[in-house]
GROMACS .gro file of C-alpha atoms in nm:
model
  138
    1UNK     CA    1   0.000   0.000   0.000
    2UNK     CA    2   0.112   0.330  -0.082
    3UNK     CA    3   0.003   0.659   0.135
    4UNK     CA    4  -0.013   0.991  -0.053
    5UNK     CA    5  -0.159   1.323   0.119
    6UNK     CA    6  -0.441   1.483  -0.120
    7UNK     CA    7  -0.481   1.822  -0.156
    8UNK     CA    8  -0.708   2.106  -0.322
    9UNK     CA    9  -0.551   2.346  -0.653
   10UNK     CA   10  -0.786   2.525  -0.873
   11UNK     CA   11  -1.117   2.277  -0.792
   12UNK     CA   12  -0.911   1.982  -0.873
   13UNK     CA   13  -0.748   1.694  -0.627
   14UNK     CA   14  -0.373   1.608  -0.650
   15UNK     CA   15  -0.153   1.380  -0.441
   16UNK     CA   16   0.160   1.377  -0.312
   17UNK     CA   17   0.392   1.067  -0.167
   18UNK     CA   18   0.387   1.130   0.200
   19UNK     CA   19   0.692   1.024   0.282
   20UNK     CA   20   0.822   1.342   0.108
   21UNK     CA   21   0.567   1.532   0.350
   22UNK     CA   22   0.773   1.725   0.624
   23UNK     CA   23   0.490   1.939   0.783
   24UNK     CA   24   0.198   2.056   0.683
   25UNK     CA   25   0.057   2.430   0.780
   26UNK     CA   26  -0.188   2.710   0.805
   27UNK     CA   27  -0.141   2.987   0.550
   28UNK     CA   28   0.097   3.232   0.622
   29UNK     CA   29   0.162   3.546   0.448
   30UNK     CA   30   0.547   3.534   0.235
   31UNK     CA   31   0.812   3.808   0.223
   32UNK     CA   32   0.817   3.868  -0.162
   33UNK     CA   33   1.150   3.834  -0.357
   34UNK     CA   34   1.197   4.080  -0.642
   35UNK     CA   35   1.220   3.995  -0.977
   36UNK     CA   36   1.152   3.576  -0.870
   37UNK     CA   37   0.961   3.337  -1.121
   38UNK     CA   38   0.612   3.424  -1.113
   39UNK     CA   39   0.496   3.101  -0.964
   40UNK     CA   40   0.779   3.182  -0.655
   41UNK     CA   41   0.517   3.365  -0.362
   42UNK     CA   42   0.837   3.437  -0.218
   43UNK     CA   43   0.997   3.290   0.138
   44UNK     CA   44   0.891   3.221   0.445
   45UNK     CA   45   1.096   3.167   0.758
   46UNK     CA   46   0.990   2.842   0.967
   47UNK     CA   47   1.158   2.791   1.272
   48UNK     CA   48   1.496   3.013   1.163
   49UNK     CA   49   1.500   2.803   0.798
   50UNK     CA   50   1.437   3.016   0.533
   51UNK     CA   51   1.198   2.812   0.263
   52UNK     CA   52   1.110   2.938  -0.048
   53UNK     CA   53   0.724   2.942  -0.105
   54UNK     CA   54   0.579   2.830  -0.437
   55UNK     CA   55   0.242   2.865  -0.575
   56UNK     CA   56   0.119   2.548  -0.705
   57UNK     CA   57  -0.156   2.634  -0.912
   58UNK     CA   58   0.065   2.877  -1.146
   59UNK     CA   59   0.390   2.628  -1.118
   60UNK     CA   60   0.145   2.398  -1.315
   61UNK     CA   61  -0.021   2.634  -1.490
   62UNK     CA   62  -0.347   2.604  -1.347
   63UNK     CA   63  -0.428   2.898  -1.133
   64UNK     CA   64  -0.704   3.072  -0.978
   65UNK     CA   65  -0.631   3.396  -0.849
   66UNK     CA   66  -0.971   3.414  -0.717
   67UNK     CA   67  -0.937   3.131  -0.417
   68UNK     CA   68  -0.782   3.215  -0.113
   69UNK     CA   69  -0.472   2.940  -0.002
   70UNK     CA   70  -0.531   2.762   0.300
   71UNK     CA   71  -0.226   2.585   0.309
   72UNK     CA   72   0.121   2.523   0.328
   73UNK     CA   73   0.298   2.207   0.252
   74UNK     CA   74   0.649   2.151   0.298
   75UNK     CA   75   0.803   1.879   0.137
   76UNK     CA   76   1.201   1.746   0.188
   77UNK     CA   77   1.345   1.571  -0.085
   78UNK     CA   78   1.719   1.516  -0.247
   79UNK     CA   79   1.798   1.705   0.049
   80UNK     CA   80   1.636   2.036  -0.051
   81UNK     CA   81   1.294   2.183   0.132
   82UNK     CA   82   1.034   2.371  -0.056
   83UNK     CA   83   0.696   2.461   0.035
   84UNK     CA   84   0.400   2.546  -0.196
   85UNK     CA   85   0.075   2.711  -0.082
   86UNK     CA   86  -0.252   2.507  -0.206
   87UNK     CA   87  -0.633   2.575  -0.177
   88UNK     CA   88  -0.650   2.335   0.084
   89UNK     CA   89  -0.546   2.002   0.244
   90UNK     CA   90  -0.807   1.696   0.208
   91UNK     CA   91  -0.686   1.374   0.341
   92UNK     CA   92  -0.452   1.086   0.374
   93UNK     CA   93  -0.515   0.827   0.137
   94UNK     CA   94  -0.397   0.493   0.107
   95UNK     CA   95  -0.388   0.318  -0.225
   96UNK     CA   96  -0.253  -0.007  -0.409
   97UNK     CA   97   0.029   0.065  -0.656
   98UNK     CA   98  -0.240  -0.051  -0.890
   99UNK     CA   99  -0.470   0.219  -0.876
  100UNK     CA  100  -0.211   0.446  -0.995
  101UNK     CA  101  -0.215   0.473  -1.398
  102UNK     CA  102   0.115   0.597  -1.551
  103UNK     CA  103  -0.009   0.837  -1.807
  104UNK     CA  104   0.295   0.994  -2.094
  105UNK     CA  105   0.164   1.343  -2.060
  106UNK     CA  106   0.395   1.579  -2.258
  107UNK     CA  107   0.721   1.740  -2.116
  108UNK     CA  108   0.560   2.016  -2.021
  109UNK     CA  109   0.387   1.774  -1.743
  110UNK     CA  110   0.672   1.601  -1.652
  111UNK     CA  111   0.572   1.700  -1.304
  112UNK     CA  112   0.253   1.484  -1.321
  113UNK     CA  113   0.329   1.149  -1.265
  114UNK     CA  114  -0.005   0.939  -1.337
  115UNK     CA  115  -0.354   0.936  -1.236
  116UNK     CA  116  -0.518   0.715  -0.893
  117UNK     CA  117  -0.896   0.647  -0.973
  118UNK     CA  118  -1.033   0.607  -0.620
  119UNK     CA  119  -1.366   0.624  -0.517
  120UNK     CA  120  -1.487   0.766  -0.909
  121UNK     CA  121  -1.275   1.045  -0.837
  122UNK     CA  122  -0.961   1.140  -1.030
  123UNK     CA  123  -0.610   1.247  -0.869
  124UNK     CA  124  -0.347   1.345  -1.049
  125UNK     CA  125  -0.035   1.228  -0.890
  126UNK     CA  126   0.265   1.395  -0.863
  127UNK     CA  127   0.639   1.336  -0.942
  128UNK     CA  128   0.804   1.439  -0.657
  129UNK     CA  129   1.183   1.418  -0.733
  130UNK     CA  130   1.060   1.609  -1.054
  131UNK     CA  131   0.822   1.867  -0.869
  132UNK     CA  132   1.109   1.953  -0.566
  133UNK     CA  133   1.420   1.951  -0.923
  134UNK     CA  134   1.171   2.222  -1.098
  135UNK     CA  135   1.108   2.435  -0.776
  136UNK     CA  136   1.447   2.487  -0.711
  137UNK     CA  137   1.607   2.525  -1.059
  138UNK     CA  138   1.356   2.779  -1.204
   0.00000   0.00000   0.00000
């Protein structure tokens, strides 16, 4: 069984491999870093570490301006830590590697790993190693 933590972007679910999960938390407001990618909300200090905050929805391309972010995920991985702010934080799900379909989505969604159909609903899942590489080197 595989555990993955679901969360909320622009209306639709996505999942990430909880093991790469170092905290999760409530919203809290960036210090801005001029001229950053646009997706980069800026950085936010946790506990003296300095993290830089990424928005999700326009990393992917799918953004709503109009929703407010609820939360903050921070994720360790390759030893680097990010964070990304998402519409909100659903659940801990458990699947079978089964339920996840590898889908060849083009480069541009290298970051998307493959689909779990649970419960008729559809999850994108995400690469991780991928997501945390793109974060950093942008």
């Amino acid at each position: 069984m595989s555990k993955s933590l679901v969360f909320l972007s622009n209306n639709q679910e996505y999942s990430i491999d909880i093991s790469y999960v170092k905290e999760i938390r409530n919203w809290i407001k960036s210090t801005i870093i001029p001229n950053s990618p646009e997706f980069v909300e800026g950085i936010i200090n946790i506990r003296g570490s300095v993290i830089p905050l990424i928005n999700f929805g326009k990393k992917i391309n799918s953004c709503n301006e109009n929703i407010l972010k609820k939360a903050i995920i921070i994720l360790e991985g390759d030893n680097k830590i990010i964070s990304f702010s998402v519409d909100d934080v659903l659940e801990i799900l458990s699947y079978h590697k089964e339920d996840l379909r590898r889908i060849n989505f083009n480069e541009n969604c290298s970051i998307l790993e493959g689909i779990i159909s649970f419960d008729e609903r559809t999850i994108f899942k995400i690469n991780e190693s991928f997501f945390i590489k793109e974060c950093i080197n942008d």
